[in-house]
Amino acid sequence: VGSGPGGGIATYALANAGLKVALVEAGPRLKAGDDYSGHHWPYDYADRRAPNFWRDHREQNHFAGVGDRPGHGQIRALGGRSICWAGHSLRFGPLDYRQWPISYEEMAPYYSRAERMMGVFGNRDGLYNIPDGEFLKPVPMRCPEERLRLGVERLVAKGEKMAFIGQRKAMLTRQPTPEETHWKHRQKCHYCGQCSGCAVDAKYTSANTPIPLAEETGNLTIFTGAMATRVRLTADESRVAGIEYKTADGETHELDAKALVLSCSAVETARLLLVSGVANSSGQVGRNLTSHFGVTVLGFFPQTLDREMSNDDGTSYYHSLLTGLYWDEPSKDFEGTYQVQCGAGYTSHRMIFR
């Protein structure tokens, strides 16, 4: 249930292993470039005239938000939120696994396997807690980001612990070869800057890579426009028997299953478990959810004022990353560390207009 980042890859892994899989998705199957496209002039976005995948397709009323800007939304479409993710693909490092029962060394081969399937570009930066991966050709930073890099270098020279690197994203920076059949539904990125709904499928999504591969096995049946409403149990309530779902005409249907994977986002998965009264012996299902939040700071480099004109679209807004903070000396005020995604170009002007 659910065809986003988790559901898509689970579908492929199970179907490729020979299991018969039913993939249930509440939304429709959309076609990149037809049902959504980001090919519009920047000024079309300032007054919201141009189509925007995230704005036009997200559902915001699936739960009651808390706070001044909860900013939540859910995509009901085959591929789910993978259609509008930014593509950022960073490995966890050895420090991140210190409190886990597994190590980075154990996980490294699986990161490589994922990168080869997704197609991830990046530089080999040699940072121990953001390990290098199996990368495609990197995308350079923009001019203002290079200015920011110079500032970081000055701070590092004064003894500050940080690093400034290019971003790593799951986007194809070269055309797939005939042998790379797992990428045959995708095209090379042409740097239009509209990655939220990539019109040519250069960005990895569940809809353009694992789900089509699962279909090719002959073991997958897809149910779109099917809203899961309840988890069904066996008569003695000892096992899952399947699910109940509704279609747009209001009809209720049932699917039988020997095993069930719920992968319909943190909010919807919890909702489905709660409404079904299953898998909540701890009483913690649906509690302690943490939003995807951030703080945006805008700046202007006067040195860029009279520079030669350039195309700053690139791969959406963020091309760089400030990292390495609190790796060697943990903060006394909070657990762990954080990073700063850095970008430049016309999108910052969009933020000012907004």
Short mmCIF file of N, CA and C in Angstrom, two decimals, residues 110-188:
data_model
loop_
_atom_site.label_atom_id
_atom_site.label_comp_id
_atom_site.label_asym_id
_atom_site.label_seq_id
_atom_site.Cartn_x
_atom_site.Cartn_y
_atom_site.Cartn_z
N TYR A 110 25.23 -1.70 0.31
CA TYR A 110 23.83 -1.42 -0.04
C TYR A 110 23.68 0.03 -0.54
N TYR A 111 24.46 0.96 0.03
CA TYR A 111 24.48 2.31 -0.52
C TYR A 111 24.94 2.29 -1.97
N SER A 112 26.00 1.50 -2.24
CA SER A 112 26.51 1.42 -3.61
C SER A 112 25.47 0.84 -4.55
N ARG A 113 24.80 -0.17 -4.09
CA ARG A 113 23.74 -0.80 -4.91
C ARG A 113 22.63 0.21 -5.22
N ALA A 114 22.23 0.99 -4.22
CA ALA A 114 21.18 2.00 -4.42
C ALA A 114 21.65 3.09 -5.38
N GLU A 115 22.89 3.54 -5.22
CA GLU A 115 23.40 4.60 -6.09
C GLU A 115 23.47 4.15 -7.55
N ARG A 116 23.87 2.90 -7.76
CA ARG A 116 23.93 2.39 -9.13
C ARG A 116 22.54 2.31 -9.76
N MET A 117 21.54 1.97 -8.95
CA MET A 117 20.19 1.89 -9.48
C MET A 117 19.59 3.27 -9.73
N MET A 118 19.82 4.19 -8.81
CA MET A 118 19.19 5.51 -8.88
C MET A 118 19.91 6.44 -9.85
N GLY A 119 21.22 6.32 -9.94
CA GLY A 119 22.01 7.25 -10.72
C GLY A 119 22.24 8.53 -9.95
N VAL A 120 23.31 8.58 -9.16
CA VAL A 120 23.57 9.71 -8.26
C VAL A 120 24.82 10.45 -8.73
N PHE A 121 24.70 11.77 -8.92
CA PHE A 121 25.90 12.55 -9.28
C PHE A 121 26.53 13.14 -8.04
N GLY A 122 27.83 13.45 -8.13
CA GLY A 122 28.51 14.06 -7.00
C GLY A 122 30.01 14.06 -7.18
N ASN A 123 30.69 14.81 -6.31
CA ASN A 123 32.15 14.85 -6.25
C ASN A 123 32.65 13.87 -5.20
N ARG A 124 33.85 13.40 -5.37
CA ARG A 124 34.50 12.58 -4.34
C ARG A 124 35.27 13.54 -3.43
N ASP A 125 34.64 13.88 -2.30
CA ASP A 125 35.16 14.93 -1.43
C ASP A 125 36.07 14.42 -0.32
N GLY A 126 36.06 13.13 -0.05
CA GLY A 126 36.94 12.57 0.96
C GLY A 126 36.57 12.90 2.39
N LEU A 127 35.30 13.19 2.66
CA LEU A 127 34.86 13.48 4.03
C LEU A 127 34.43 12.18 4.72
N TYR A 128 34.93 11.96 5.93
CA TYR A 128 34.73 10.64 6.54
C TYR A 128 33.29 10.40 6.99
N ASN A 129 32.54 11.46 7.30
CA ASN A 129 31.18 11.20 7.78
C ASN A 129 30.10 11.47 6.73
N ILE A 130 30.50 11.87 5.53
CA ILE A 130 29.62 11.82 4.35
C ILE A 130 30.43 11.06 3.30
N PRO A 131 30.49 9.74 3.43
CA PRO A 131 31.39 8.97 2.57
C PRO A 131 31.08 9.15 1.09
N ASP A 132 32.12 9.06 0.28
CA ASP A 132 31.94 9.12 -1.16
C ASP A 132 31.21 7.88 -1.65
N GLY A 133 30.53 8.03 -2.78
CA GLY A 133 29.78 6.92 -3.35
C GLY A 133 30.18 6.65 -4.78
N GLU A 134 29.32 5.97 -5.49
CA GLU A 134 29.54 5.63 -6.89
C GLU A 134 28.79 6.65 -7.73
N PHE A 135 29.49 7.70 -8.10
CA PHE A 135 28.86 8.91 -8.62
C PHE A 135 28.96 9.03 -10.14
N LEU A 136 27.94 9.68 -10.70
CA LEU A 136 27.99 10.18 -12.06
C LEU A 136 28.70 11.53 -12.06
N LYS A 137 28.91 12.09 -13.25
CA LYS A 137 29.57 13.38 -13.38
C LYS A 137 28.90 14.42 -12.51
N PRO A 138 29.66 15.19 -11.71
CA PRO A 138 29.05 16.17 -10.80
C PRO A 138 28.51 17.39 -11.54
N VAL A 139 27.69 18.16 -10.83
CA VAL A 139 27.16 19.43 -11.34
C VAL A 139 27.87 20.55 -10.58
N PRO A 140 28.43 21.53 -11.27
CA PRO A 140 29.19 22.59 -10.58
C PRO A 140 28.30 23.51 -9.75
N MET A 141 28.94 24.19 -8.82
CA MET A 141 28.24 25.21 -8.05
C MET A 141 28.01 26.43 -8.93
N ARG A 142 27.03 27.25 -8.55
CA ARG A 142 26.79 28.50 -9.24
C ARG A 142 27.74 29.58 -8.70
N CYS A 143 27.74 30.70 -9.39
CA CYS A 143 28.66 31.79 -9.04
C CYS A 143 28.50 32.25 -7.58
N PRO A 144 27.29 32.57 -7.10
CA PRO A 144 27.18 33.01 -5.70
C PRO A 144 27.58 31.92 -4.69
N GLU A 145 27.36 30.65 -5.05
CA GLU A 145 27.78 29.57 -4.16
C GLU A 145 29.31 29.48 -4.07
N GLU A 146 29.98 29.79 -5.19
CA GLU A 146 31.44 29.84 -5.16
C GLU A 146 31.91 30.97 -4.25
N ARG A 147 31.21 32.08 -4.25
CA ARG A 147 31.54 33.16 -3.32
C ARG A 147 31.37 32.70 -1.87
N LEU A 148 30.31 31.97 -1.61
CA LEU A 148 30.08 31.45 -0.27
C LEU A 148 31.18 30.46 0.13
N ARG A 149 31.64 29.67 -0.83
CA ARG A 149 32.72 28.73 -0.56
C ARG A 149 33.99 29.45 -0.11
N LEU A 150 34.29 30.59 -0.71
CA LEU A 150 35.47 31.35 -0.31
C LEU A 150 35.35 31.80 1.16
N GLY A 151 34.14 32.18 1.56
CA GLY A 151 33.93 32.56 2.95
C GLY A 151 34.13 31.41 3.90
N VAL A 152 33.65 30.24 3.51
CA VAL A 152 33.84 29.04 4.35
C VAL A 152 35.33 28.73 4.46
N GLU A 153 36.06 28.85 3.38
CA GLU A 153 37.49 28.57 3.41
C GLU A 153 38.21 29.51 4.37
N ARG A 154 37.78 30.77 4.43
CA ARG A 154 38.40 31.71 5.37
C ARG A 154 38.12 31.29 6.81
N LEU A 155 36.90 30.84 7.08
CA LEU A 155 36.56 30.38 8.44
C LEU A 155 37.36 29.14 8.81
N VAL A 156 37.52 28.22 7.87
CA VAL A 156 38.30 27.01 8.12
C VAL A 156 39.75 27.38 8.43
N ALA A 157 40.28 28.36 7.69
CA ALA A 157 41.66 28.80 7.93
C ALA A 157 41.84 29.38 9.34
N LYS A 158 40.74 29.87 9.93
CA LYS A 158 40.79 30.40 11.29
C LYS A 158 40.54 29.33 12.35
N GLY A 159 40.34 28.08 11.91
CA GLY A 159 40.18 26.98 12.86
C GLY A 159 38.77 26.45 13.02
N GLU A 160 37.79 27.01 12.29
CA GLU A 160 36.43 26.50 12.38
C GLU A 160 36.33 25.13 11.71
N LYS A 161 35.52 24.26 12.28
CA LYS A 161 35.36 22.90 11.77
C LYS A 161 34.12 22.85 10.87
N MET A 162 34.33 22.84 9.57
CA MET A 162 33.24 22.75 8.61
C MET A 162 33.81 22.45 7.24
N ALA A 163 32.93 22.11 6.31
CA ALA A 163 33.33 21.85 4.93
C ALA A 163 32.21 22.31 4.01
N PHE A 164 32.58 22.73 2.81
CA PHE A 164 31.62 23.21 1.83
C PHE A 164 31.80 22.39 0.55
N ILE A 165 30.78 21.62 0.18
CA ILE A 165 30.91 20.69 -0.93
C ILE A 165 29.73 20.83 -1.89
N GLY A 166 29.87 20.25 -3.07
CA GLY A 166 28.77 20.20 -4.02
C GLY A 166 27.72 19.20 -3.56
N GLN A 167 26.48 19.48 -3.90
CA GLN A 167 25.38 18.60 -3.52
C GLN A 167 25.45 17.29 -4.31
N ARG A 168 24.86 16.24 -3.77
CA ARG A 168 24.79 14.93 -4.42
C ARG A 168 23.32 14.58 -4.63
N LYS A 169 22.94 14.35 -5.89
CA LYS A 169 21.52 14.16 -6.20
C LYS A 169 21.34 12.97 -7.14
N ALA A 170 20.14 12.36 -7.03
CA ALA A 170 19.80 11.22 -7.87
C ALA A 170 19.23 11.70 -9.20
N MET A 171 20.11 12.23 -10.05
CA MET A 171 19.73 12.74 -11.37
C MET A 171 20.78 12.33 -12.38
N LEU A 172 20.35 11.95 -13.57
CA LEU A 172 21.28 11.49 -14.60
C LEU A 172 21.97 12.68 -15.26
N THR A 173 23.30 12.71 -15.19
CA THR A 173 24.06 13.78 -15.85
C THR A 173 24.69 13.29 -17.15
N ARG A 174 24.33 12.12 -17.59
CA ARG A 174 24.70 11.63 -18.91
C ARG A 174 23.57 10.76 -19.43
N GLN A 175 23.56 10.56 -20.74
CA GLN A 175 22.52 9.74 -21.35
C GLN A 175 22.77 8.27 -21.03
N PRO A 176 21.73 7.52 -20.67
CA PRO A 176 21.92 6.09 -20.38
C PRO A 176 22.41 5.34 -21.60
N THR A 177 23.25 4.34 -21.38
CA THR A 177 23.70 3.46 -22.46
C THR A 177 22.66 2.36 -22.68
N PRO A 178 22.69 1.67 -23.84
CA PRO A 178 21.73 0.58 -24.08
C PRO A 178 21.80 -0.52 -23.03
N GLU A 179 22.99 -0.70 -22.42
CA GLU A 179 23.14 -1.75 -21.40
C GLU A 179 22.51 -1.36 -20.07
N GLU A 180 22.32 -0.08 -19.84
CA GLU A 180 21.74 0.39 -18.57
C GLU A 180 20.22 0.39 -18.67
N THR A 181 19.66 -0.79 -18.77
CA THR A 181 18.23 -0.92 -19.02
C THR A 181 17.38 -0.44 -17.85
N HIS A 182 17.95 -0.37 -16.65
CA HIS A 182 17.16 0.12 -15.51
C HIS A 182 16.90 1.62 -15.63
N TRP A 183 17.62 2.31 -16.54
CA TRP A 183 17.41 3.73 -16.75
C TRP A 183 16.72 4.02 -18.08
N LYS A 184 16.18 3.02 -18.73
CA LYS A 184 15.68 3.22 -20.08
C LYS A 184 14.46 4.13 -20.16
N HIS A 185 13.79 4.38 -19.06
CA HIS A 185 12.65 5.29 -19.06
C HIS A 185 13.04 6.71 -18.68
N ARG A 186 14.34 6.97 -18.60
CA ARG A 186 14.82 8.27 -18.14
C ARG A 186 15.72 8.94 -19.19
N GLN A 187 15.86 10.26 -19.07
CA GLN A 187 16.69 11.04 -19.98
C GLN A 187 17.75 11.79 -19.17
N LYS A 188 18.78 12.23 -19.86
CA LYS A 188 19.81 13.05 -19.24
C LYS A 188 19.22 14.39 -18.82
#
